Amino acid sequence: MRHQHRKWVPFFLLSILYIFGIMMDGGINLVNSEPIENIEADLVWSEVETEDYEIYFSSLRNGQWSAKTKLSNHRAMDLLPSVGSGIDGTIWVVWFAAQGSISDLYYSVFDGENWSIPEMISTGFSSNTAPSVVVDNNNVPWIVWAGFDEEDDDIYFTRWNGFGWDSPSMVNMDNTTPDIIPVIKIGQNNLPWVKWSGYDGKESKSYISRWTGSKWSEELIEDIENINQSLISISEYLISDLPEFVGSQKLATIHIKSNGERSTFRIREVMEESEDDNNLDILQKQIEIQSDGKTIIGYGDSITQGIPYVADAGAGRRIGGYEPDLEAITRRVLGWNTKVLNYGFGGESSAAGLSRLGNQTLGKHNAKYVLILEGTNDLIYYGISVDSTLYFLGQMIDKSRAFNVIPIIATLTPDTKSPKNNIPADYNPRIKDLALRKNCALADQYAATISNWPSLTDDGLHPNIAGYKVMAQAWYDALPELTVVTLDASEIDETSVVMNGRINLKGYSTRYFFEFGETPDFGTQTNTENVGDRKGEVSVSISVGNFSDNSIYYYRLVAENDFIKKNGNIMSFKTLEKPSKKACFIATAAFGSSLEPHVVALRTFRDRYLLTNTLGKKFVSFYYKKSPVAAKFIRDHEVLKVMVRVFLYPVTWYVQFIVNISSWMKLFFGSAFVILFPGFGWVYLHNIISRKNNKNAKLIA
């Protein structure tokens, strides 16, 4: 909870006041002039015990903390307890116990001598998290919590009626966005009021509702009740000097009774007041990064921040755990002048991350990608359900796209520090499903790190240097980048060509086509083909026709996936010139007429066997480029005409003969023809073999 009207009082200053008070009159003189011996406090917290979390209690009486007492004892993650006490001294403790995605409320009562056996509070909801309890002046406990109604989390309350708990009733206005992390207190009119966090479609806001005596008032934007300043100062002092047996202070709640006043504080929220002030200084010192369109934003909690190597919020600086390594990879492999900016904020929830994502992050840079890893802290530290975490992650994806930044979402990294965590079973499968539903790129950071996690972490939660290097590679592998190269065209003839290219895929479904035209502006494209979602280098080709002969065309390969479109380099080719249909130049020169039977036979062979395949076309094209000069020389010399006719007689007889024989005979004589007339005969033999193979293929089919 945020108290915007007050400033944080540093712990060391209170300690000085405490020492000064002892020196002056033998007792501490706090804001309300209350000696420490007269202050009573009840402390509850979650603590890891072998296989799961358990709930513990300690009380401050006469300036001394009692030994810790274990309240819970069942195989579940017992988390985020809240404590309150009445005027009669009865102490009520409530918490939630999570088993996978299912969580229930439990409570235990101290009657002055013994703690009751924990009992479950029946709510009818599959998820019940972040409870808060207060005891009114009639010694009646009131409980509020976030309950999931199969659509979203809402704030519910119940109270003790002397025999059991009332049926749950909703506090907030019913809508489709999560309402989470409630806290209940007694107001100055001795009636309860509830404050919680809700999302208005743009950011998280604090809402409040008051008990009117018969129902809850309409929710309002935070209009916080004044909380006794002396209790705030006392809580800050006590937090600075908690018993050593309290493991994680941020999992604790303290209930203070002083001078007739009572109030409960979540220690995490009190401590975050100081941390927020410190991080505010860092945020105000952000360096404006001039982007060339290759900026990547790392966004998340302490894992993105780079703990233990980066102590403060990233605030857009080029520092971090994985960020420097990712920057180096993209510069080396992609040739980018990359800047990877660290916007990690240690300890935050996904709800806070959603509010922080906006103009001061995405809006400050012309970023291409934002890498989102949020949710690790949600359940244990904030009591945010898995369903609400998924909602906030989905909103981050949508908000990123609204800023024209491509989001990449990550599965949560392993957490062996917390026993029975439900990251692999409940969070990550649903994060993968969210990425699929939102058509969002996914970096499976859990899969990348789990097999070697003991060597990739020092504390079980945060990666070490080696772990951050693995994360950087996993982020790079998830970038939906495409390497597209246009290659030389092949099988070029007068009217058709095969366009070729190469695509380096990253595992995302990819499509491609070729653009082409008589200028580098193209104007025409082929049909789109799909190469699937493979990884690695893939060669692609498309055969295109209807070109003009003897013409230059420009073309390039274009590939795209659901996230980006990439153009290849521009290449060109020139179609072959169509051979003249009028004559075979040398034969016509030798025999004197294009209608002479021997010339007609050669022309028929050309049209039937040479112009029907690529190799033959190339031979004919070569012949028509070179033969006119020779034909002119022959035409001017009668002796040469006779010699050429003598040479062509067996050729013309041969081509006339093979037109009318079987395919196998053509193959035999074609082989002989290759030996006798290597250039001319080889083209013919190639044609016969191709036809034979095609015929056999049809028979097999």
mmCIF file of N, CA, C and O in Angstrom, residues 605-606 608-617 619 654-655 658 661-694:
data_model
loop_
_atom_site.group_PDB
_atom_site.id
_atom_site.type_symbol
_atom_site.label_atom_id
_atom_site.label_comp_id
_atom_site.label_asym_id
_atom_site.label_seq_id
_atom_site.Cartn_x
_atom_site.Cartn_y
_atom_site.Cartn_z
ATOM 1 N N PHE A 605 14.094 -31.279 -87.254
ATOM 2 C CA PHE A 605 14.816 -31.865 -86.126
ATOM 3 C C PHE A 605 15.064 -30.814 -85.036
ATOM 4 O O PHE A 605 14.923 -31.078 -83.842
ATOM 5 N N ARG A 606 15.434 -29.618 -85.490
ATOM 6 C CA ARG A 606 15.667 -28.535 -84.531
ATOM 7 C C ARG A 606 14.406 -28.247 -83.712
ATOM 8 O O ARG A 606 14.448 -28.172 -82.481
ATOM 9 N N ARG A 608 11.722 -30.083 -83.269
ATOM 10 C CA ARG A 608 11.133 -31.189 -82.529
ATOM 11 C C ARG A 608 12.013 -31.677 -81.380
ATOM 12 O O ARG A 608 11.507 -32.109 -80.344
ATOM 13 N N TYR A 609 13.343 -31.603 -81.554
ATOM 14 C CA TYR A 609 14.220 -32.222 -80.569
ATOM 15 C C TYR A 609 15.159 -31.253 -79.848
ATOM 16 O O TYR A 609 15.633 -31.561 -78.764
ATOM 17 N N LEU A 610 15.445 -30.126 -80.465
ATOM 18 C CA LEU A 610 16.383 -29.209 -79.820
ATOM 19 C C LEU A 610 15.675 -28.098 -79.045
ATOM 20 O O LEU A 610 16.073 -27.760 -77.929
ATOM 21 N N LEU A 611 14.633 -27.537 -79.620
ATOM 22 C CA LEU A 611 13.950 -26.421 -78.962
ATOM 23 C C LEU A 611 12.969 -26.871 -77.884
ATOM 24 O O LEU A 611 12.268 -26.040 -77.299
ATOM 25 N N THR A 612 12.943 -28.161 -77.589
ATOM 26 C CA THR A 612 12.021 -28.674 -76.564
ATOM 27 C C THR A 612 12.713 -28.926 -75.237
ATOM 28 O O THR A 612 12.111 -29.464 -74.313
ATOM 29 N N ASN A 613 13.986 -28.554 -75.100
ATOM 30 C CA ASN A 613 14.680 -28.728 -73.824
ATOM 31 C C ASN A 613 15.716 -27.624 -73.663
ATOM 32 O O ASN A 613 16.138 -26.980 -74.635
ATOM 33 N N THR A 614 16.120 -27.406 -72.426
ATOM 34 C CA THR A 614 17.003 -26.279 -72.108
ATOM 35 C C THR A 614 18.357 -26.400 -72.789
ATOM 36 O O THR A 614 18.873 -25.430 -73.367
ATOM 37 N N LEU A 615 18.965 -27.582 -72.733
ATOM 38 C CA LEU A 615 20.283 -27.755 -73.326
ATOM 39 C C LEU A 615 20.236 -27.533 -74.838
ATOM 40 O O LEU A 615 21.121 -26.891 -75.424
ATOM 41 N N GLY A 616 19.176 -28.045 -75.476
ATOM 42 C CA GLY A 616 19.031 -27.847 -76.916
ATOM 43 C C GLY A 616 18.843 -26.388 -77.268
ATOM 44 O O GLY A 616 19.393 -25.891 -78.262
ATOM 45 N N LYS A 617 18.064 -25.681 -76.456
ATOM 46 C CA LYS A 617 17.850 -24.254 -76.709
ATOM 47 C C LYS A 617 19.160 -23.486 -76.621
ATOM 48 O O LYS A 617 19.416 -22.573 -77.412
ATOM 49 N N PHE A 619 22.116 -24.686 -77.198
ATOM 50 C CA PHE A 619 22.910 -25.025 -78.376
ATOM 51 C C PHE A 619 22.433 -24.233 -79.599
ATOM 52 O O PHE A 619 23.232 -23.671 -80.350
ATOM 53 N N TYR A 654 20.422 -39.062 -91.352
ATOM 54 C CA TYR A 654 20.330 -39.579 -89.983
ATOM 55 C C TYR A 654 19.117 -39.004 -89.256
ATOM 56 O O TYR A 654 18.346 -39.728 -88.626
ATOM 57 N N VAL A 655 18.930 -37.672 -89.331
ATOM 58 C CA VAL A 655 17.828 -37.066 -88.594
ATOM 59 C C VAL A 655 16.484 -37.485 -89.182
ATOM 60 O O VAL A 655 15.491 -37.622 -88.451
ATOM 61 N N ILE A 658 15.843 -41.185 -87.774
ATOM 62 C CA ILE A 658 15.491 -41.384 -86.364
ATOM 63 C C ILE A 658 14.125 -40.815 -86.003
ATOM 64 O O ILE A 658 13.550 -41.173 -84.974
ATOM 65 N N ILE A 661 11.705 -43.959 -86.041
ATOM 66 C CA ILE A 661 12.005 -45.237 -85.395
ATOM 67 C C ILE A 661 11.578 -45.184 -83.938
ATOM 68 O O ILE A 661 11.213 -44.133 -83.397
ATOM 69 N N SER A 662 11.662 -46.336 -83.238
ATOM 70 C CA SER A 662 11.205 -46.426 -81.846
ATOM 71 C C SER A 662 12.151 -45.680 -80.913
ATOM 72 O O SER A 662 13.274 -45.338 -81.273
ATOM 73 N N SER A 663 11.675 -45.514 -79.657
ATOM 74 C CA SER A 663 12.468 -44.775 -78.671
ATOM 75 C C SER A 663 13.778 -45.471 -78.362
ATOM 76 O O SER A 663 14.822 -44.836 -78.209
ATOM 77 N N TRP A 664 13.740 -46.834 -78.224
ATOM 78 C CA TRP A 664 14.979 -47.549 -77.906
ATOM 79 C C TRP A 664 15.964 -47.463 -79.066
ATOM 80 O O TRP A 664 17.169 -47.333 -78.849
ATOM 81 N N MET A 665 15.458 -47.496 -80.279
ATOM 82 C CA MET A 665 16.340 -47.356 -81.433
ATOM 83 C C MET A 665 16.916 -45.947 -81.486
ATOM 84 O O MET A 665 18.081 -45.745 -81.827
ATOM 85 N N LYS A 666 16.087 -44.963 -81.112
ATOM 86 C CA LYS A 666 16.582 -43.586 -81.080
ATOM 87 C C LYS A 666 17.701 -43.442 -80.062
ATOM 88 O O LYS A 666 18.682 -42.739 -80.284
ATOM 89 N N LEU A 667 17.552 -44.149 -78.924
ATOM 90 C CA LEU A 667 18.576 -44.081 -77.891
ATOM 91 C C LEU A 667 19.886 -44.682 -78.398
ATOM 92 O O LEU A 667 20.968 -44.139 -78.179
ATOM 93 N N PHE A 668 19.781 -45.805 -79.139
ATOM 94 C CA PHE A 668 20.978 -46.464 -79.666
ATOM 95 C C PHE A 668 21.677 -45.584 -80.694
ATOM 96 O O PHE A 668 22.878 -45.335 -80.626
ATOM 97 N N PHE A 669 20.902 -45.107 -81.668
ATOM 98 C CA PHE A 669 21.511 -44.295 -82.712
ATOM 99 C C PHE A 669 21.954 -42.935 -82.172
ATOM 100 O O PHE A 669 22.897 -42.342 -82.679
ATOM 101 N N GLY A 670 21.249 -42.474 -81.129
ATOM 102 C CA GLY A 670 21.678 -41.217 -80.522
ATOM 103 C C GLY A 670 23.051 -41.348 -79.909
ATOM 104 O O GLY A 670 23.885 -40.451 -79.994
ATOM 105 N N SER A 671 23.327 -42.531 -79.297
ATOM 106 C CA SER A 671 24.643 -42.761 -78.709
ATOM 107 C C SER A 671 25.714 -42.769 -79.784
ATOM 108 O O SER A 671 26.799 -42.202 -79.618
ATOM 109 N N ALA A 672 25.390 -43.408 -80.882
ATOM 110 C CA ALA A 672 26.349 -43.431 -81.985
ATOM 111 C C ALA A 672 26.563 -42.036 -82.541
ATOM 112 O O ALA A 672 27.673 -41.651 -82.909
ATOM 113 N N PHE A 673 25.474 -41.276 -82.569
ATOM 114 C CA PHE A 673 25.556 -39.923 -83.118
ATOM 115 C C PHE A 673 26.450 -39.023 -82.264
ATOM 116 O O PHE A 673 27.142 -38.145 -82.757
ATOM 117 N N VAL A 674 26.440 -39.292 -80.930
ATOM 118 C CA VAL A 674 27.307 -38.521 -80.038
ATOM 119 C C VAL A 674 28.763 -38.745 -80.392
ATOM 120 O O VAL A 674 29.591 -37.835 -80.377
ATOM 121 N N ILE A 675 29.062 -40.006 -80.750
ATOM 122 C CA ILE A 675 30.449 -40.335 -81.094
ATOM 123 C C ILE A 675 30.844 -39.681 -82.410
ATOM 124 O O ILE A 675 31.929 -39.120 -82.560
ATOM 125 N N LEU A 676 29.918 -39.725 -83.381
ATOM 126 C CA LEU A 676 30.234 -39.195 -84.701
ATOM 127 C C LEU A 676 30.170 -37.674 -84.746
ATOM 128 O O LEU A 676 30.989 -37.027 -85.390
ATOM 129 N N PHE A 677 29.162 -37.123 -84.081
ATOM 130 C CA PHE A 677 28.961 -35.667 -84.112
ATOM 131 C C PHE A 677 28.763 -35.175 -82.668
ATOM 132 O O PHE A 677 27.627 -35.023 -82.211
ATOM 133 N N PRO A 678 29.835 -35.008 -81.928
ATOM 134 C CA PRO A 678 29.756 -34.752 -80.478
ATOM 135 C C PRO A 678 28.833 -33.608 -80.096
ATOM 136 O O PRO A 678 27.985 -33.765 -79.229
ATOM 137 N N GLY A 679 28.986 -32.453 -80.707
ATOM 138 C CA GLY A 679 28.181 -31.314 -80.278
ATOM 139 C C GLY A 679 26.719 -31.491 -80.578
ATOM 140 O O GLY A 679 25.856 -31.423 -79.711
ATOM 141 N N PHE A 680 26.411 -31.776 -81.837
ATOM 142 C CA PHE A 680 25.034 -31.899 -82.287
ATOM 143 C C PHE A 680 24.368 -33.130 -81.675
ATOM 144 O O PHE A 680 23.242 -33.097 -81.197
ATOM 145 N N GLY A 681 25.107 -34.243 -81.670
ATOM 146 C CA GLY A 681 24.539 -35.507 -81.210
ATOM 147 C C GLY A 681 24.284 -35.538 -79.712
ATOM 148 O O GLY A 681 23.328 -36.146 -79.249
ATOM 149 N N TRP A 682 25.139 -34.889 -78.919
ATOM 150 C CA TRP A 682 24.945 -34.915 -77.467
ATOM 151 C C TRP A 682 23.641 -34.232 -77.064
ATOM 152 O O TRP A 682 22.922 -34.704 -76.193
ATOM 153 N N VAL A 683 23.334 -33.154 -77.735
ATOM 154 C CA VAL A 683 22.071 -32.476 -77.454
ATOM 155 C C VAL A 683 20.908 -33.400 -77.762
ATOM 156 O O VAL A 683 19.946 -33.517 -77.004
ATOM 157 N N TYR A 684 21.004 -34.083 -78.880
ATOM 158 C CA TYR A 684 19.934 -34.995 -79.271
ATOM 159 C C TYR A 684 19.789 -36.139 -78.262
ATOM 160 O O TYR A 684 18.691 -36.477 -77.823
ATOM 161 N N LEU A 685 20.932 -36.746 -77.858
ATOM 162 C CA LEU A 685 20.896 -37.856 -76.912
ATOM 163 C C LEU A 685 20.304 -37.418 -75.573
ATOM 164 O O LEU A 685 19.513 -38.134 -74.962
ATOM 165 N N HIS A 686 20.670 -36.234 -75.117
ATOM 166 C CA HIS A 686 20.125 -35.707 -73.856
ATOM 167 C C HIS A 686 18.612 -35.604 -73.933
ATOM 168 O O HIS A 686 17.878 -35.934 -72.998
ATOM 169 N N ASN A 687 18.114 -35.176 -75.084
ATOM 170 C CA ASN A 687 16.675 -35.041 -75.274
ATOM 171 C C ASN A 687 15.988 -36.395 -75.235
ATOM 172 O O ASN A 687 14.939 -36.565 -74.615
ATOM 173 N N ILE A 688 16.582 -37.397 -75.897
ATOM 174 C CA ILE A 688 15.987 -38.733 -75.941
ATOM 175 C C ILE A 688 15.929 -39.340 -74.546
ATOM 176 O O ILE A 688 14.921 -39.912 -74.123
ATOM 177 N N ILE A 689 17.028 -39.204 -73.771
ATOM 178 C CA ILE A 689 17.069 -39.766 -72.412
ATOM 179 C C ILE A 689 16.023 -39.108 -71.531
ATOM 180 O O ILE A 689 15.323 -39.764 -70.765
ATOM 181 N N SER A 690 15.886 -37.789 -71.646
ATOM 182 C CA SER A 690 14.896 -37.075 -70.836
ATOM 183 C C SER A 690 13.498 -37.559 -71.145
ATOM 184 O O SER A 690 12.676 -37.783 -70.259
ATOM 185 N N ARG A 691 13.208 -37.722 -72.439
ATOM 186 C CA ARG A 691 11.876 -38.198 -72.824
ATOM 187 C C ARG A 691 11.628 -39.606 -72.302
ATOM 188 O O ARG A 691 10.542 -39.938 -71.836
ATOM 189 N N LYS A 692 12.664 -40.458 -72.366
ATOM 190 C CA LYS A 692 12.521 -41.833 -71.907
ATOM 191 C C LYS A 692 12.240 -41.877 -70.407
ATOM 192 O O LYS A 692 11.367 -42.600 -69.932
ATOM 193 N N ASN A 693 12.968 -41.068 -69.631
ATOM 194 C CA ASN A 693 12.761 -41.025 -68.180
ATOM 195 C C ASN A 693 11.372 -40.540 -67.831
ATOM 196 O O ASN A 693 10.712 -41.055 -66.933
ATOM 197 N N ASN A 694 10.917 -39.519 -68.537
ATOM 198 C CA ASN A 694 9.576 -38.992 -68.273
ATOM 199 C C ASN A 694 8.516 -40.036 -68.561
ATOM 200 O O ASN A 694 7.535 -40.185 -67.841
#
